[in-house]
């Protein structure tokens, strides 16, 4: 009886002493240290402790997926509470000196705003310790409570200083870490990015040290945002780490639901700004697929994604993304950006539609002068594209007033640049130069190289039209040298914009610079510019996996550039600094006989084509006036006449001869020319030089022909290798929309001499070159990559698909294996140093738009080490190719002629025959690189 009464008395005491306990709170009794508890939605747990007056008490809750509030109470009085801004991770803690001796309640409550968090149902660990308070403890408690009071008014800078003065244990170290995270966020909001970067970097190190994963990741997120605002190159990697950390926390159901999509969005913007548009698209699609909430982030992602597709000229996808109704409660600023991007979709082809959307955007931005000015900039662009220059200028000027007043130099420079373009179109070249030079000065102050390059390219054009060739040249050279130090992806963005505004391709901009230099009789420098153009086209082909080279300035140009504020740590141009001259010198130093060799470089500009002719004792140039479109038409008609086996091909070939080669006849005669080495440019790369007709005979009947790429200097001087190890590879089966190649396997049988037979009824009794041969299922990726390492002569009979400027969609069709597409990207990763000759006997670059494709592939192969590449300018007849290749290898390997002479012998034999005398069968073959 007595025991029962005691127990009843105890229960009544607890119930009376803590009558504020919620009916939902589960009574857990006395705290047992380091015990883990599961806390469900809307639940709470009550514990009690006995404490003496003035005892120093620490109560620590470690959250693991659930956000809790911690309270310490006695009777009906709350003594202290803790609910930190740390989502459902990290610590809540109370540090207190007890006011009297009694029993106290500790309540752990589930925080009710669960939609903000991931899951928000999970475990917590509770720890408790107490001791007799010392003077030091009392000081800690007072400081801690002062710091918490400062936190409550968001004075994190002051409270952090207090936390720094406290021992960096589990409690105070975490609180300092949490505070610094909040402080960094406040600095970001106030645009104090340098302060944010400093505090957040320190905080990431501290958070890692104390294993505060959530705080560390959020600090990474805020640091990445600050670095992005300051254009720091570390921003992308920092944001990538933040995304990775938040994804892990999300899977563990820890963290704020808004942080992951928010960080995805910031990361996508960073990728987009750096030109990694494919990766940005991937991240933005992830937001749209997985996070309909928060709705603001979802729509911001949609807007940026649509703008990326617009920049990629996929307006259909962009329009589809924006074909949605906006929620009424959506932020007006986001609505403004939505309408602005919709307007940008129609700037060039539907002025009325564009202006309607820009009007809606301006209405949404009505209280934000800077955003309205940004819309006015695009309205100006709309009128510019539609050639209403007067109205465009009015909107640009309105925008420029706002940008200048706000000291927004970047946008002010953009407006000034466009006003310069308007003056250019009005033939007011002095004002065009003035506007653009002002824009250039602003961009130089900001250090934005990509925008400086935009201004320099425009100034190059403006000064040329202003009859100021000297300044035009130096501006063009400075543009090239800036491009060398700019990311390839940024160059691609600039190229698209230049094409939009000035309607010329990027490469053509610099062909105009080369043309100006030729008119000034500065031929060596023109050749350097041409090499730059070829490098740029090669970068387009391989998607930027290499670097550009700059161009040197003369002493006078360095003085001019220095006066404009440019760094001119460049040497003056040497008197004979020319790629052709240098190559000749290298060949002569190796003992090669170049006495009867003529090097011909061509430059195809807007209104002229130039030929630069170099021999051992002569250097001259010829500038022929013809519009680029007219030249393209001549080449296209000539190619069509050959490909269609037309009888009038000689007439068309003779027209090209009279235009391009008749000026060179004197040089050919005086030099007793036997070999012409071409460095062709633009549409002329599609020209089958062998079949140009001089009125009596084809060019190949007079000279052997080789072509160079800018990657050739080292390879061309290498000596010939005899007794080559050889391999023949054939892929004859149809693939996707590509037809079957009936003679491909037979071609390998006729080229490669090996005992084994690929065909029962082989078209040839034996091959010409000793080696190994494989076809169809045996021709796999593994076999090909092994061939690159082992063989010196690699002959491939099969389809080779090329798309200009599309590295990923250009590929060789293999015969077997899981994936029959061997991409150029895979090619570019191989080492081809062992390869003397790579022959591709069924490649096809017949489309006029593909002028750079095969040359770019040859460049890539030579950069990877191959000495020479033999390919075709159009797809040719199977049976004639087999005969051609057999005769070529007989001349090259058995008769020991150099590659160009071997080609010449075979081509002449075809001409003199009956069945394959038409140039369709023999003039398609082009040799790039080492001709020995």
PDB file of N, CA and C in Angstrom, residues 36-79:
ATOM      1  N   UNK A  36      18.778   7.811 -29.022  1.00  0.00           N
ATOM      2  CA  UNK A  36      18.176   8.313 -30.253  1.00  0.00           C
ATOM      3  C   UNK A  36      16.668   8.101 -30.210  1.00  0.00           C
ATOM      4  N   UNK A  37      15.928   9.105 -30.651  1.00  0.00           N
ATOM      5  CA  UNK A  37      14.466   9.059 -30.654  1.00  0.00           C
ATOM      6  C   UNK A  37      13.948   9.391 -32.050  1.00  0.00           C
ATOM      7  N   UNK A  38      12.852   8.731 -32.408  1.00  0.00           N
ATOM      8  CA  UNK A  38      12.176   9.041 -33.665  1.00  0.00           C
ATOM      9  C   UNK A  38      11.033   9.997 -33.373  1.00  0.00           C
ATOM     10  N   UNK A  39      10.925  11.075 -34.173  1.00  0.00           N
ATOM     11  CA  UNK A  39       9.880  12.078 -33.954  1.00  0.00           C
ATOM     12  C   UNK A  39       9.022  12.191 -35.208  1.00  0.00           C
ATOM     13  N   UNK A  40       7.718  11.946 -35.031  1.00  0.00           N
ATOM     14  CA  UNK A  40       6.778  12.005 -36.145  1.00  0.00           C
ATOM     15  C   UNK A  40       6.200  13.414 -36.281  1.00  0.00           C
ATOM     16  N   UNK A  41       5.412  13.608 -37.355  1.00  0.00           N
ATOM     17  CA  UNK A  41       4.721  14.870 -37.596  1.00  0.00           C
ATOM     18  C   UNK A  41       3.854  15.237 -36.397  1.00  0.00           C
ATOM     19  N   UNK A  42       3.920  16.518 -36.011  1.00  0.00           N
ATOM     20  CA  UNK A  42       3.041  17.090 -34.982  1.00  0.00           C
ATOM     21  C   UNK A  42       3.205  16.462 -33.602  1.00  0.00           C
ATOM     22  N   UNK A  43       4.293  15.748 -33.381  1.00  0.00           N
ATOM     23  CA  UNK A  43       4.516  15.114 -32.087  1.00  0.00           C
ATOM     24  C   UNK A  43       5.538  15.910 -31.282  1.00  0.00           C
ATOM     25  N   UNK A  44       5.584  15.629 -29.987  1.00  0.00           N
ATOM     26  CA  UNK A  44       6.604  16.213 -29.129  1.00  0.00           C
ATOM     27  C   UNK A  44       6.920  15.241 -28.003  1.00  0.00           C
ATOM     28  N   UNK A  45       8.095  15.400 -27.453  1.00  0.00           N
ATOM     29  CA  UNK A  45       8.559  14.537 -26.359  1.00  0.00           C
ATOM     30  C   UNK A  45       8.945  15.403 -25.178  1.00  0.00           C
ATOM     31  N   UNK A  46       8.551  14.944 -23.952  1.00  0.00           N
ATOM     32  CA  UNK A  46       8.914  15.645 -22.718  1.00  0.00           C
ATOM     33  C   UNK A  46       9.867  14.796 -21.896  1.00  0.00           C
ATOM     34  N   UNK A  47      10.896  15.449 -21.400  1.00  0.00           N
ATOM     35  CA  UNK A  47      11.865  14.842 -20.499  1.00  0.00           C
ATOM     36  C   UNK A  47      11.933  15.714 -19.241  1.00  0.00           C
ATOM     37  N   UNK A  48      12.513  15.162 -18.167  1.00  0.00           N
ATOM     38  CA  UNK A  48      12.740  16.012 -17.002  1.00  0.00           C
ATOM     39  C   UNK A  48      14.166  15.818 -16.496  1.00  0.00           C
ATOM     40  N   UNK A  49      14.630  16.829 -15.802  1.00  0.00           N
ATOM     41  CA  UNK A  49      15.935  16.757 -15.128  1.00  0.00           C
ATOM     42  C   UNK A  49      15.794  17.401 -13.752  1.00  0.00           C
ATOM     43  N   UNK A  50      16.607  16.925 -12.832  1.00  0.00           N
ATOM     44  CA  UNK A  50      16.752  17.589 -11.531  1.00  0.00           C
ATOM     45  C   UNK A  50      17.996  18.446 -11.589  1.00  0.00           C
ATOM     46  N   UNK A  51      17.909  19.696 -11.111  1.00  0.00           N
ATOM     47  CA  UNK A  51      19.070  20.587 -11.145  1.00  0.00           C
ATOM     48  C   UNK A  51      19.103  21.440  -9.886  1.00  0.00           C
ATOM     49  N   UNK A  52      20.322  21.802  -9.508  1.00  0.00           N
ATOM     50  CA  UNK A  52      20.545  22.647  -8.337  1.00  0.00           C
ATOM     51  C   UNK A  52      20.687  24.099  -8.767  1.00  0.00           C
ATOM     52  N   UNK A  53      20.378  24.995  -7.865  1.00  0.00           N
ATOM     53  CA  UNK A  53      20.525  26.411  -8.138  1.00  0.00           C
ATOM     54  C   UNK A  53      21.970  26.713  -8.542  1.00  0.00           C
ATOM     55  N   UNK A  54      22.117  27.546  -9.591  1.00  0.00           N
ATOM     56  CA  UNK A  54      23.407  27.997 -10.129  1.00  0.00           C
ATOM     57  C   UNK A  54      24.205  26.892 -10.833  1.00  0.00           C
ATOM     58  N   UNK A  55      23.600  25.703 -11.007  1.00  0.00           N
ATOM     59  CA  UNK A  55      24.309  24.691 -11.788  1.00  0.00           C
ATOM     60  C   UNK A  55      24.377  25.132 -13.259  1.00  0.00           C
ATOM     61  N   UNK A  56      25.495  24.767 -13.896  1.00  0.00           N
ATOM     62  CA  UNK A  56      25.710  25.066 -15.314  1.00  0.00           C
ATOM     63  C   UNK A  56      25.197  23.872 -16.115  1.00  0.00           C
ATOM     64  N   UNK A  57      24.217  24.124 -17.025  1.00  0.00           N
ATOM     65  CA  UNK A  57      23.554  23.034 -17.743  1.00  0.00           C
ATOM     66  C   UNK A  57      23.675  23.243 -19.252  1.00  0.00           C
ATOM     67  N   UNK A  58      24.012  22.156 -19.948  1.00  0.00           N
ATOM     68  CA  UNK A  58      24.020  22.149 -21.424  1.00  0.00           C
ATOM     69  C   UNK A  58      23.070  21.062 -21.902  1.00  0.00           C
ATOM     70  N   UNK A  59      22.150  21.424 -22.770  1.00  0.00           N
ATOM     71  CA  UNK A  59      21.228  20.463 -23.367  1.00  0.00           C
ATOM     72  C   UNK A  59      21.403  20.552 -24.884  1.00  0.00           C
ATOM     73  N   UNK A  60      21.712  19.430 -25.545  1.00  0.00           N
ATOM     74  CA  UNK A  60      22.043  19.419 -26.977  1.00  0.00           C
ATOM     75  C   UNK A  60      21.186  18.395 -27.692  1.00  0.00           C
ATOM     76  N   UNK A  61      20.510  18.863 -28.750  1.00  0.00           N
ATOM     77  CA  UNK A  61      19.752  17.968 -29.621  1.00  0.00           C
ATOM     78  C   UNK A  61      20.418  17.971 -30.997  1.00  0.00           C
ATOM     79  N   UNK A  62      20.744  16.788 -31.490  1.00  0.00           N
ATOM     80  CA  UNK A  62      21.309  16.639 -32.837  1.00  0.00           C
ATOM     81  C   UNK A  62      20.215  16.130 -33.762  1.00  0.00           C
ATOM     82  N   UNK A  63      19.779  16.981 -34.713  1.00  0.00           N
ATOM     83  CA  UNK A  63      18.676  16.658 -35.633  1.00  0.00           C
ATOM     84  C   UNK A  63      19.171  15.808 -36.803  1.00  0.00           C
ATOM     85  N   UNK A  64      18.365  14.835 -37.197  1.00  0.00           N
ATOM     86  CA  UNK A  64      18.713  13.974 -38.329  1.00  0.00           C
ATOM     87  C   UNK A  64      17.467  13.755 -39.190  1.00  0.00           C
ATOM     88  N   UNK A  65      17.087  14.781 -39.937  1.00  0.00           N
ATOM     89  CA  UNK A  65      15.945  14.663 -40.835  1.00  0.00           C
ATOM     90  C   UNK A  65      14.663  15.244 -40.285  1.00  0.00           C
ATOM     91  N   UNK A  66      14.677  15.731 -39.076  1.00  0.00           N
ATOM     92  CA  UNK A  66      13.498  16.358 -38.506  1.00  0.00           C
ATOM     93  C   UNK A  66      13.912  17.680 -37.875  1.00  0.00           C
ATOM     94  N   UNK A  67      13.097  18.709 -38.082  1.00  0.00           N
ATOM     95  CA  UNK A  67      13.390  20.014 -37.481  1.00  0.00           C
ATOM     96  C   UNK A  67      12.645  20.104 -36.154  1.00  0.00           C
ATOM     97  N   UNK A  68      13.368  20.439 -35.100  1.00  0.00           N
ATOM     98  CA  UNK A  68      12.753  20.482 -33.765  1.00  0.00           C
ATOM     99  C   UNK A  68      12.979  21.838 -33.120  1.00  0.00           C
ATOM    100  N   UNK A  69      12.137  22.121 -32.143  1.00  0.00           N
ATOM    101  CA  UNK A  69      12.353  23.246 -31.243  1.00  0.00           C
ATOM    102  C   UNK A  69      12.629  22.665 -29.868  1.00  0.00           C
ATOM    103  N   UNK A  70      13.589  23.218 -29.188  1.00  0.00           N
ATOM    104  CA  UNK A  70      14.004  22.748 -27.866  1.00  0.00           C
ATOM    105  C   UNK A  70      13.609  23.802 -26.838  1.00  0.00           C
ATOM    106  N   UNK A  71      12.931  23.354 -25.754  1.00  0.00           N
ATOM    107  CA  UNK A  71      12.526  24.291 -24.702  1.00  0.00           C
ATOM    108  C   UNK A  71      12.884  23.729 -23.335  1.00  0.00           C
ATOM    109  N   UNK A  72      13.304  24.650 -22.462  1.00  0.00           N
ATOM    110  CA  UNK A  72      13.549  24.330 -21.052  1.00  0.00           C
ATOM    111  C   UNK A  72      12.570  25.148 -20.224  1.00  0.00           C
ATOM    112  N   UNK A  73      11.781  24.464 -19.360  1.00  0.00           N
ATOM    113  CA  UNK A  73      10.749  25.159 -18.577  1.00  0.00           C
ATOM    114  C   UNK A  73      10.756  24.663 -17.134  1.00  0.00           C
ATOM    115  N   UNK A  74      10.190  25.519 -16.249  1.00  0.00           N
ATOM    116  CA  UNK A  74       9.839  25.039 -14.912  1.00  0.00           C
ATOM    117  C   UNK A  74       8.422  25.519 -14.626  1.00  0.00           C
ATOM    118  N   UNK A  75       7.568  24.633 -14.181  1.00  0.00           N
ATOM    119  CA  UNK A  75       6.155  24.923 -14.011  1.00  0.00           C
ATOM    120  C   UNK A  75       5.609  25.571 -15.286  1.00  0.00           C
ATOM    121  N   UNK A  76       5.071  26.806 -15.153  1.00  0.00           N
ATOM    122  CA  UNK A  76       4.483  27.459 -16.319  1.00  0.00           C
ATOM    123  C   UNK A  76       5.413  28.485 -16.946  1.00  0.00           C
ATOM    124  N   UNK A  77       6.666  28.458 -16.580  1.00  0.00           N
ATOM    125  CA  UNK A  77       7.578  29.498 -17.052  1.00  0.00           C
ATOM    126  C   UNK A  77       8.611  28.901 -17.999  1.00  0.00           C
ATOM    127  N   UNK A  78       8.731  29.496 -19.187  1.00  0.00           N
ATOM    128  CA  UNK A  78       9.776  29.080 -20.129  1.00  0.00           C
ATOM    129  C   UNK A  78      11.064  29.803 -19.756  1.00  0.00           C
ATOM    130  N   UNK A  79      12.121  29.035 -19.557  1.00  0.00           N
ATOM    131  CA  UNK A  79      13.410  29.628 -19.187  1.00  0.00           C
ATOM    132  C   UNK A  79      14.235  29.944 -20.424  1.00  0.00           C
TER     133      UNK A  79
END
